[in-house]
mmCIF file of C-alpha atoms in Angstrom:
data_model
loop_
_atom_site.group_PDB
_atom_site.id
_atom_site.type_symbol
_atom_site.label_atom_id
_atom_site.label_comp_id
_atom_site.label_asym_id
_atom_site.label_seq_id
_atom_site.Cartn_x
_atom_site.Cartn_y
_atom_site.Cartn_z
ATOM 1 C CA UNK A 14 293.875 184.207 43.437
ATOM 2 C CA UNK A 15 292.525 183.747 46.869
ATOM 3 C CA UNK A 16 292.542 187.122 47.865
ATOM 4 C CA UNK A 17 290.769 187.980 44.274
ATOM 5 C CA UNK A 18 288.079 185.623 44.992
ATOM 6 C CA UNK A 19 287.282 187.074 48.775
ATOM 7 C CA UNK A 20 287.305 190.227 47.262
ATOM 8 C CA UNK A 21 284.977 189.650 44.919
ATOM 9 C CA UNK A 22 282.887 187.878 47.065
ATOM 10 C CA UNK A 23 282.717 190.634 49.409
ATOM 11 C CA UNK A 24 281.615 193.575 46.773
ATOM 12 C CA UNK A 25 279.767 190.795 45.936
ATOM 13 C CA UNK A 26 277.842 190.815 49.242
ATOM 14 C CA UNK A 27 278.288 194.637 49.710
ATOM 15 C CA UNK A 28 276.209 195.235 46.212
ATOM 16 C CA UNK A 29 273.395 193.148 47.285
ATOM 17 C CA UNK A 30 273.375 194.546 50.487
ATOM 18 C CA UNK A 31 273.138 198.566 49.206
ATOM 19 C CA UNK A 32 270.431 197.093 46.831
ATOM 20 C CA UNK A 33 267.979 195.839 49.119
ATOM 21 C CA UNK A 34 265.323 198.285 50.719
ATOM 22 C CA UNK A 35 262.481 197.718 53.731
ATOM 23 C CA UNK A 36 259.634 197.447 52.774
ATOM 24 C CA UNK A 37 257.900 196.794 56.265
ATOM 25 C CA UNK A 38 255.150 198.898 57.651
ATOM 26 C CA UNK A 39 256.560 200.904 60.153
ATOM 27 C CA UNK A 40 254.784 204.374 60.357
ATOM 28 C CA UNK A 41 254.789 207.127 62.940
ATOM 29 C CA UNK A 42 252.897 206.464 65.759
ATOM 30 C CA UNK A 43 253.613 209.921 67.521
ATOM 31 C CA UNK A 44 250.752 210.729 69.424
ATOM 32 C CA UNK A 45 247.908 213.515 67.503
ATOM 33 C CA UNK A 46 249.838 211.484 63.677
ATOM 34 C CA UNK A 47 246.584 211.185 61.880
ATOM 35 C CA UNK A 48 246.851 209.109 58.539
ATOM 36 C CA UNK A 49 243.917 209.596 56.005
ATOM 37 C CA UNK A 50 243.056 207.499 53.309
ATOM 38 C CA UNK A 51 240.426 207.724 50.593
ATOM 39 C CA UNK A 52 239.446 204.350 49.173
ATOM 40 C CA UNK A 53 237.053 202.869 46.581
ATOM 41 C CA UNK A 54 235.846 199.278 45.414
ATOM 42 C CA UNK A 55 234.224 198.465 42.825
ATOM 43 C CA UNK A 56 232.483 195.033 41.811
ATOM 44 C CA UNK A 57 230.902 193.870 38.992
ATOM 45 C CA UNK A 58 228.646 190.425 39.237
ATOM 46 C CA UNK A 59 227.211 187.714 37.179
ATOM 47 C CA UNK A 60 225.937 184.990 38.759
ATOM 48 C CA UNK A 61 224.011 182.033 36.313
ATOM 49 C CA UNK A 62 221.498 180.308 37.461
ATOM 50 C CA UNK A 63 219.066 177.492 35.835
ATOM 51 C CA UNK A 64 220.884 179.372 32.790
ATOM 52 C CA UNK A 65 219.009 183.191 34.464
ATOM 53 C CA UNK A 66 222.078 185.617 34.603
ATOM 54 C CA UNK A 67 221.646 187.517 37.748
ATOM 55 C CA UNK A 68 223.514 190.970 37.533
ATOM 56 C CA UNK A 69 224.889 193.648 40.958
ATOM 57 C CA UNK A 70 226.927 195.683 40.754
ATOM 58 C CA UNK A 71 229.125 198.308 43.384
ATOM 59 C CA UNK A 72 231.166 201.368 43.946
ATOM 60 C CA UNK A 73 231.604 201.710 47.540
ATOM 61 C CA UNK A 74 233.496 204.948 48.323
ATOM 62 C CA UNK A 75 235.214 205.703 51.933
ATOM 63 C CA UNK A 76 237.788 208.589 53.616
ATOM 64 C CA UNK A 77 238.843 207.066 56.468
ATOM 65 C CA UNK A 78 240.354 209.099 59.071
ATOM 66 C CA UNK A 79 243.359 206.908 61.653
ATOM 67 C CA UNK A 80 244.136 209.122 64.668
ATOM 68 C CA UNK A 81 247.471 207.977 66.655
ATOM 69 C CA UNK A 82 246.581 207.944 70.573
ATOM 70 C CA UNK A 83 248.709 207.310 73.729
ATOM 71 C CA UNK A 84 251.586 204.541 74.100
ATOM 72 C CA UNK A 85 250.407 201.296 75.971
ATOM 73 C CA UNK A 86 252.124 199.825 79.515
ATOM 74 C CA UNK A 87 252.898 196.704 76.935
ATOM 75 C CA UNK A 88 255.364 198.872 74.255
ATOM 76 C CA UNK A 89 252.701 198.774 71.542
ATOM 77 C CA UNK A 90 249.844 202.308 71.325
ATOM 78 C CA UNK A 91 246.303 202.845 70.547
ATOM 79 C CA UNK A 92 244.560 204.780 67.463
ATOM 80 C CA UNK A 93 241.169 206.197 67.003
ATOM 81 C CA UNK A 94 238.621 206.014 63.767
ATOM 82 C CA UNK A 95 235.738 207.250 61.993
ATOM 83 C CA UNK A 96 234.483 207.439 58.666
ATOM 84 C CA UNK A 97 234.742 211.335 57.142
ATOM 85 C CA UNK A 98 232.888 210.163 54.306
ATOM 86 C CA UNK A 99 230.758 206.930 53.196
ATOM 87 C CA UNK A 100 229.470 206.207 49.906
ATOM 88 C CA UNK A 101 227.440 203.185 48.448
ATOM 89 C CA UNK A 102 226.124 203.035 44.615
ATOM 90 C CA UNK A 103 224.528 199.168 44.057
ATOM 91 C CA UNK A 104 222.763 198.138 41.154
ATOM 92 C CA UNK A 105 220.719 194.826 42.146
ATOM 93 C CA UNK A 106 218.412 192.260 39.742
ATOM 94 C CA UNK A 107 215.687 193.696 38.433
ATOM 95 C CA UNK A 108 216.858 196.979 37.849
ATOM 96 C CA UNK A 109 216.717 197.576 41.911
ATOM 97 C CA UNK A 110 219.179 200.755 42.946
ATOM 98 C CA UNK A 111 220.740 201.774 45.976
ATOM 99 C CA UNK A 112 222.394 205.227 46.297
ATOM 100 C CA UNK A 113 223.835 206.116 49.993
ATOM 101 C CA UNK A 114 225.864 209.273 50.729
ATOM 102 C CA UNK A 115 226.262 209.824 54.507
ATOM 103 C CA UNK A 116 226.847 213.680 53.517
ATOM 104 C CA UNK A 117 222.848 213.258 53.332
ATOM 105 C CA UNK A 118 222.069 210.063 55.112
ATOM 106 C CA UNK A 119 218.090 210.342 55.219
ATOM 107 C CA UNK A 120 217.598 209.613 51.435
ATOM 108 C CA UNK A 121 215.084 206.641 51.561
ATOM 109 C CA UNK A 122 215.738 203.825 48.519
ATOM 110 C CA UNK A 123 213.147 203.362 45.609
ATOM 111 C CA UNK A 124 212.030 199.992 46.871
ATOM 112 C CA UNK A 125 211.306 199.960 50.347
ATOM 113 C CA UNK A 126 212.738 196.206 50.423
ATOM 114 C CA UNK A 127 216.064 197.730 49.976
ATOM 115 C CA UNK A 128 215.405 200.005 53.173
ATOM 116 C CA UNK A 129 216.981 197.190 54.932
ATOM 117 C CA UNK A 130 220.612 197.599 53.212
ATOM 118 C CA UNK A 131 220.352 202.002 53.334
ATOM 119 C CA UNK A 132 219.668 201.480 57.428
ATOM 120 C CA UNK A 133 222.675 199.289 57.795
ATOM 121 C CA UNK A 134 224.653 201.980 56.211
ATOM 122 C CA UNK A 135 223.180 204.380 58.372
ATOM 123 C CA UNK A 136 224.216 202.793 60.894
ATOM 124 C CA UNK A 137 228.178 202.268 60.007
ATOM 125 C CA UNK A 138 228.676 205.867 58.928
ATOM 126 C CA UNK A 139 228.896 207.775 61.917
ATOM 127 C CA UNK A 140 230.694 204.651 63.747
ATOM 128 C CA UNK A 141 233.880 205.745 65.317
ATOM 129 C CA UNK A 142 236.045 203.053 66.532
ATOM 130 C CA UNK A 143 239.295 202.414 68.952
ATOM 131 C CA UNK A 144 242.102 199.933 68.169
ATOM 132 C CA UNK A 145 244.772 198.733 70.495
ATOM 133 C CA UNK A 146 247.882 198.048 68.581
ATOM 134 C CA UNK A 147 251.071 196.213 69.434
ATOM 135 C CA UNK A 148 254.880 197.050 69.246
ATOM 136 C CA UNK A 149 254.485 195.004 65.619
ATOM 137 C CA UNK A 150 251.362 197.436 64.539
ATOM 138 C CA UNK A 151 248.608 194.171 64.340
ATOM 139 C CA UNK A 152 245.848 195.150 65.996
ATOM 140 C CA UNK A 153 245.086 193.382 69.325
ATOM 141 C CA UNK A 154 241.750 194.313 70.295
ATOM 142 C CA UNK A 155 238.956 196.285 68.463
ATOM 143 C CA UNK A 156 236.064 198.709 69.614
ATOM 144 C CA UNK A 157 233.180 200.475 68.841
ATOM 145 C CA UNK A 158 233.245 203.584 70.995
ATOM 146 C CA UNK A 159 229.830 204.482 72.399
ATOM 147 C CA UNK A 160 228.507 200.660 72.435
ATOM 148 C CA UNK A 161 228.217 198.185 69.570
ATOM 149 C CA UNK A 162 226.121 199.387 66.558
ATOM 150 C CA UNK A 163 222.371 198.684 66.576
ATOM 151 C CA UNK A 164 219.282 199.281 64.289
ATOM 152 C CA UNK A 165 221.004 196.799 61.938
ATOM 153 C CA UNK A 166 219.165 193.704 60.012
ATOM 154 C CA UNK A 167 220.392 190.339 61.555
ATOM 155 C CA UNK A 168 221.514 189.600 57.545
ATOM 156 C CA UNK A 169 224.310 192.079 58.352
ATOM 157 C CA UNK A 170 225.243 191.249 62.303
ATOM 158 C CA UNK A 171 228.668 190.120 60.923
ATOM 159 C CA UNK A 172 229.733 193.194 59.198
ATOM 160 C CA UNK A 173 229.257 195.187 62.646
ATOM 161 C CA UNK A 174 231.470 192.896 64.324
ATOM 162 C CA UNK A 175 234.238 195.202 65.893
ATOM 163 C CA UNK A 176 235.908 191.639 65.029
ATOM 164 C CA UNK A 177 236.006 192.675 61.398
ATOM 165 C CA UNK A 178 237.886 195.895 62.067
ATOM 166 C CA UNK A 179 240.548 193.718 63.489
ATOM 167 C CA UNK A 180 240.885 191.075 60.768
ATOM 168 C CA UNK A 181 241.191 194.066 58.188
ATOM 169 C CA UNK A 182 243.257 196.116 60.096
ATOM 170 C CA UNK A 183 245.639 192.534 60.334
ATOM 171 C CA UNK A 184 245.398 191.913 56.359
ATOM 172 C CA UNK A 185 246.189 195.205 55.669
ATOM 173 C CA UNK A 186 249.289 194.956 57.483
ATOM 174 C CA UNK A 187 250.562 191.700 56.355
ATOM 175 C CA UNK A 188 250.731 192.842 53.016
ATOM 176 C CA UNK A 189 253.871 194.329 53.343
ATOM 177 C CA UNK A 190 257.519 192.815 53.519
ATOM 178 C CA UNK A 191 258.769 191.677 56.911
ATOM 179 C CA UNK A 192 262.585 191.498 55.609
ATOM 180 C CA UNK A 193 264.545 193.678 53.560
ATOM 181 C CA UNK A 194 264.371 192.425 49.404
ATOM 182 C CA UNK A 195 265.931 193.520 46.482
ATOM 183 C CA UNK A 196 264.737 194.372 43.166
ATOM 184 C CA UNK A 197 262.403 191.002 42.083
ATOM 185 C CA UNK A 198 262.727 189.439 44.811
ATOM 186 C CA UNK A 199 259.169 188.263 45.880
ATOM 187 C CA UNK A 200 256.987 187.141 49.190
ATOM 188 C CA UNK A 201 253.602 185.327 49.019
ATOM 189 C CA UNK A 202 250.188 185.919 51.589
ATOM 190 C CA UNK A 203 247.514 184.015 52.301
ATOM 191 C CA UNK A 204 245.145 186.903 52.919
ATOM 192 C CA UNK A 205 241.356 187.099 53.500
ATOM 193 C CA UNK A 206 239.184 189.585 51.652
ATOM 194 C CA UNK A 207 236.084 190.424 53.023
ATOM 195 C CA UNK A 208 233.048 190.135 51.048
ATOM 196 C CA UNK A 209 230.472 191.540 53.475
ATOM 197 C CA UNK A 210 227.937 189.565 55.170
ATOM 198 C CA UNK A 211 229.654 186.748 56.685
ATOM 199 C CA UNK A 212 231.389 186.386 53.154
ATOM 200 C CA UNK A 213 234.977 186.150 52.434
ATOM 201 C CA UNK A 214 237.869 185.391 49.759
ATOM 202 C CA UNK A 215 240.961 183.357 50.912
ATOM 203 C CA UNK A 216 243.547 184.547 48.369
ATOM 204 C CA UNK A 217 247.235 183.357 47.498
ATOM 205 C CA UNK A 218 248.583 186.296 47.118
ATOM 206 C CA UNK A 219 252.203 187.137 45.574
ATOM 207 C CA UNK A 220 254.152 190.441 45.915
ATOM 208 C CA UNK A 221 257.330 191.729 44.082
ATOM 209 C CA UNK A 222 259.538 194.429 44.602
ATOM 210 C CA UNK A 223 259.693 196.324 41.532
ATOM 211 C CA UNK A 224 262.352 198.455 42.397
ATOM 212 C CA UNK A 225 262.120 202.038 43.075
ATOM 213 C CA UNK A 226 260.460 204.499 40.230
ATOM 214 C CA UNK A 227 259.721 208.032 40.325
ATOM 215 C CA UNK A 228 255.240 208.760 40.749
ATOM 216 C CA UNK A 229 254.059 212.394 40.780
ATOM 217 C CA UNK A 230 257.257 214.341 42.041
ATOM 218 C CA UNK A 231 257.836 211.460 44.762
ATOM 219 C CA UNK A 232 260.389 208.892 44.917
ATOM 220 C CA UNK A 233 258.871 205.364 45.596
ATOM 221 C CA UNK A 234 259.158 201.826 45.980
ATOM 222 C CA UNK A 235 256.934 199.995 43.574
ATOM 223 C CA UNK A 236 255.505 196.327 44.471
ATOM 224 C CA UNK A 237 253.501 194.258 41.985
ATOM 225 C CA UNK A 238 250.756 192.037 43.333
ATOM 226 C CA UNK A 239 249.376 188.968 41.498
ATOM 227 C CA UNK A 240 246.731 186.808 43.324
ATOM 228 C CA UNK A 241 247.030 182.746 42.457
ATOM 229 C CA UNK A 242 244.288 181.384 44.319
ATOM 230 C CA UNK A 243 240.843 182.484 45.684
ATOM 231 C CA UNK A 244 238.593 179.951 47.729
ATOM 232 C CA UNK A 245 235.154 181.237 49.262
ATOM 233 C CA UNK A 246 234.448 180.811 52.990
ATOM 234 C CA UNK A 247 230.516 181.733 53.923
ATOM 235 C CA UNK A 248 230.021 182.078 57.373
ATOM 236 C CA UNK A 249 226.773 180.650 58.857
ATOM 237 C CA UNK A 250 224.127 183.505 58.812
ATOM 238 C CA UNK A 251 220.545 182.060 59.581
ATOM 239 C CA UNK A 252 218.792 185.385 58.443
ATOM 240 C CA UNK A 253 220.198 184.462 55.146
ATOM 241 C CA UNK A 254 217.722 183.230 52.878
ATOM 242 C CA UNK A 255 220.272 181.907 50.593
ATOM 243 C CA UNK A 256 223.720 180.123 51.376
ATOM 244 C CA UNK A 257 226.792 179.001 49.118
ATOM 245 C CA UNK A 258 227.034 175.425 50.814
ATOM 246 C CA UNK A 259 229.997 174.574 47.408
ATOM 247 C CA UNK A 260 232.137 176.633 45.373
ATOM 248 C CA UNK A 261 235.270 175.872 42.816
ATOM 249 C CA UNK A 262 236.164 179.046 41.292
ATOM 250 C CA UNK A 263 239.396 180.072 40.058
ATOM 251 C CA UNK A 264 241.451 183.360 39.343
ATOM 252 C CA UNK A 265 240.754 184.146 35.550
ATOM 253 C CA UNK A 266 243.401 187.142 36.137
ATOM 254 C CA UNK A 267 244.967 189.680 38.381
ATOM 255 C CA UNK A 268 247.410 192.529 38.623
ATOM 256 C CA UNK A 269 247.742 195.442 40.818
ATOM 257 C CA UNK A 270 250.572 197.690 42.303
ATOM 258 C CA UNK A 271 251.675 199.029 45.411
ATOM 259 C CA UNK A 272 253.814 202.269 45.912
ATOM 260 C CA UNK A 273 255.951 202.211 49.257
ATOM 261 C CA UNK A 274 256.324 205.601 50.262
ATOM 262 C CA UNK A 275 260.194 205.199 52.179
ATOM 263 C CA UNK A 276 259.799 208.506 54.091
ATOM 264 C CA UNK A 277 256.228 207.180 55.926
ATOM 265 C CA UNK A 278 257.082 203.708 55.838
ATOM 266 C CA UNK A 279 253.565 202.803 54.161
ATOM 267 C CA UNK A 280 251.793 202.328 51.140
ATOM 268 C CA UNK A 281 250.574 205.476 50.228
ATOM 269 C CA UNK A 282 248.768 204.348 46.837
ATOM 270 C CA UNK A 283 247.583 201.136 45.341
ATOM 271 C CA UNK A 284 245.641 200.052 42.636
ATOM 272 C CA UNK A 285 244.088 196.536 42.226
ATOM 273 C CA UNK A 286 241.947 194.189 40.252
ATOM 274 C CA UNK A 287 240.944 190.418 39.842
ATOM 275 C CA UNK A 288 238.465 188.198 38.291
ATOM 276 C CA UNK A 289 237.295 184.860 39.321
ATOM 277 C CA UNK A 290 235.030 182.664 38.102
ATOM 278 C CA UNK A 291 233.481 179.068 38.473
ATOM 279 C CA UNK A 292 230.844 176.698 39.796
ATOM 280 C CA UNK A 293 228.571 177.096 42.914
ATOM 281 C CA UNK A 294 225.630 175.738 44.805
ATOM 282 C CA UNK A 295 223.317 177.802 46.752
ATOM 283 C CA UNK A 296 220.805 176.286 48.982
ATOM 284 C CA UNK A 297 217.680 178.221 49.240
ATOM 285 C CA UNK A 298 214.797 176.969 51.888
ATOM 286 C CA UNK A 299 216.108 173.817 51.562
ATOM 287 C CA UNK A 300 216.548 173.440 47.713
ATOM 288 C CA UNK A 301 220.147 173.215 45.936
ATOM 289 C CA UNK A 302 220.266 174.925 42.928
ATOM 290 C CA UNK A 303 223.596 175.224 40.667
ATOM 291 C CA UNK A 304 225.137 178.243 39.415
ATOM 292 C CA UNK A 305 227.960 179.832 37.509
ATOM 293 C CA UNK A 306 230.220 183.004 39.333
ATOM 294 C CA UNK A 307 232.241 185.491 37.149
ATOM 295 C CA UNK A 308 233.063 188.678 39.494
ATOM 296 C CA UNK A 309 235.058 191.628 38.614
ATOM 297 C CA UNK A 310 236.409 193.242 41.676
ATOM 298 C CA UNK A 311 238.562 196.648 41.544
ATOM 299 C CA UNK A 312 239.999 198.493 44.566
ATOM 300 C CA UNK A 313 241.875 201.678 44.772
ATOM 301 C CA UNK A 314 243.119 203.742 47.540
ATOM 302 C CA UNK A 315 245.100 206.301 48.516
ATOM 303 C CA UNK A 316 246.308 207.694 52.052
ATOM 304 C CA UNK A 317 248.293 210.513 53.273
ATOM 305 C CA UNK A 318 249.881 211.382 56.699
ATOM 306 C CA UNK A 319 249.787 214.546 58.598
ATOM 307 C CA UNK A 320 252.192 215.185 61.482
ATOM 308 C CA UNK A 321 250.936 216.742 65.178
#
């Protein structure tokens, strides 16, 4: 009975074992590997205040281009990047309209008070950048090549932080699985999500590993993503005229999925959307004024890797 109960035990074990897949991100980092990826975010905004419903809106549209440089001394390697393409839409109160397409750059807005928000993207899209990695792919130090950008509006100083390359760069990374799961099995991030302009969402953010699942000819891991929790952190910007000084908002709903590409070791596709609404105060020239949040924000992406 013994020996039928070890047995057991051990195909058992052996089972779970063949089950479980990595998941971490572990691509090639030959030197000339460039990795491409084509993403787009789009947000939809009400924001209520003195019962006035304030409505933006955004599709922002990038193809960024990751080069893979020399090995570092210290085990880890470096990796170039630049923008191939960068593409802003915004809808703003009062029926305001940005359009920027860096494919022609010199397109000046309707309303010269927007001029402002089309020469920070001016700016950005020729930006090429230079990230030191380590043996764990987080990124230890970030660069603009050629000098830090300039001609920019003190409102967006943080956004052209090479400091924000880094923290993405990071979050992007510690999405993934850092130990091999099975089928359900799930891991949870607390993850920030830029907003732009010193803005940001904390999220509690829970993966699961679907399982794999044939997608367009490929076989692929899929991961589900729900977000829990989202808290605002506002960074102090004094060429703000306006500043969230409270917030209590809450995730109204959220899904999204991953697909784990086993042969690059990345994600080469995702897909995801959440909603969160609430209570906030803005303080503008010294006056608090009370409002009510409901955003809409949708992301998509999708990245492909090219050998030397």
């Amino acid at each position: 009975m013994l020996r039928l109960l070890s047995c057991l035990v051990a195909v058992s074990v052996t089972a779970s074992t063949e089950a479980q897949v990595s998941l971490r991100y572990n691509p090639s980092v030959t030197q000339g590997t460039v990795i491409r990826t084509e993403a787009e975010i789009e947000t939809s905004q009400t924001l209520t205040i003195a019962g006035m419903p304030l409505e933006t809106g955004a599709n922002n549209f990038a193809t960024i281009v990751t080069t893979i440089g020399p090995s570092t001394a210290t085990g880890g390697y470096t990796a170039t990047g630049e923008y191939e393409v960068l593409q802003a839409d915004l809808s703003l109160p009062g029926g305001m309209k940005v359009a920027f397409n860096s494919n022609n750059p010199d397109v000046e807005p309707d309303n010269a008070q927007l001029a402002v928000i089309v020469d920070m993207l001016r700016a950005i899209a020729p930006a090429k950048w230079k990230l030191e990695m380590g043996a764990d792919h987080k990124v230890l130090s970030a660069e603009y090549t050629g000098g830090p950008i300039t001609g920019v509006s003190d409102i967006f100083k943080n956004d052209t932080d090479p400091e924000r390359l880094k923290d993405r760069s990071n979050n992007e990374v510690s999405r993934y699985a850092t130990e091999p799961v099975n089928p359900g099995e799930t891991w949870t991030r607390t993850e920030n999500h830029d907003l732009g302009s010193g803005q940001s969402f904390e999220l509690d953010t829970e993966y699961t590993y679907a399982g794999p699942e044939e997608k367009d000819g490929h076989n692929l891991e899929k991961v589900t993503v729900k977000i829990h929790s989202a808290v605002l952190h506002v960074a102090d910007n004094p060429a703000s005229p306006a500043k969230v000084t409270e917030s209590d908002l809450k995730v109204d709903s959220s899904e999204g999925t991953l697909w784990y590409d086993p042969e690059q070791n990345l994600y080469i596709e995702t897909e995801q959307k959440f909603r969160v609404t609430g209570s906030l105060t803005l303080s503008v020239n010294g006056m608090e004024l009370p409002g009510e949040l409901d955003l809409t924000m949708k992301s998509k992406s999708k990245s492909t890797v090219k050998a030397p």
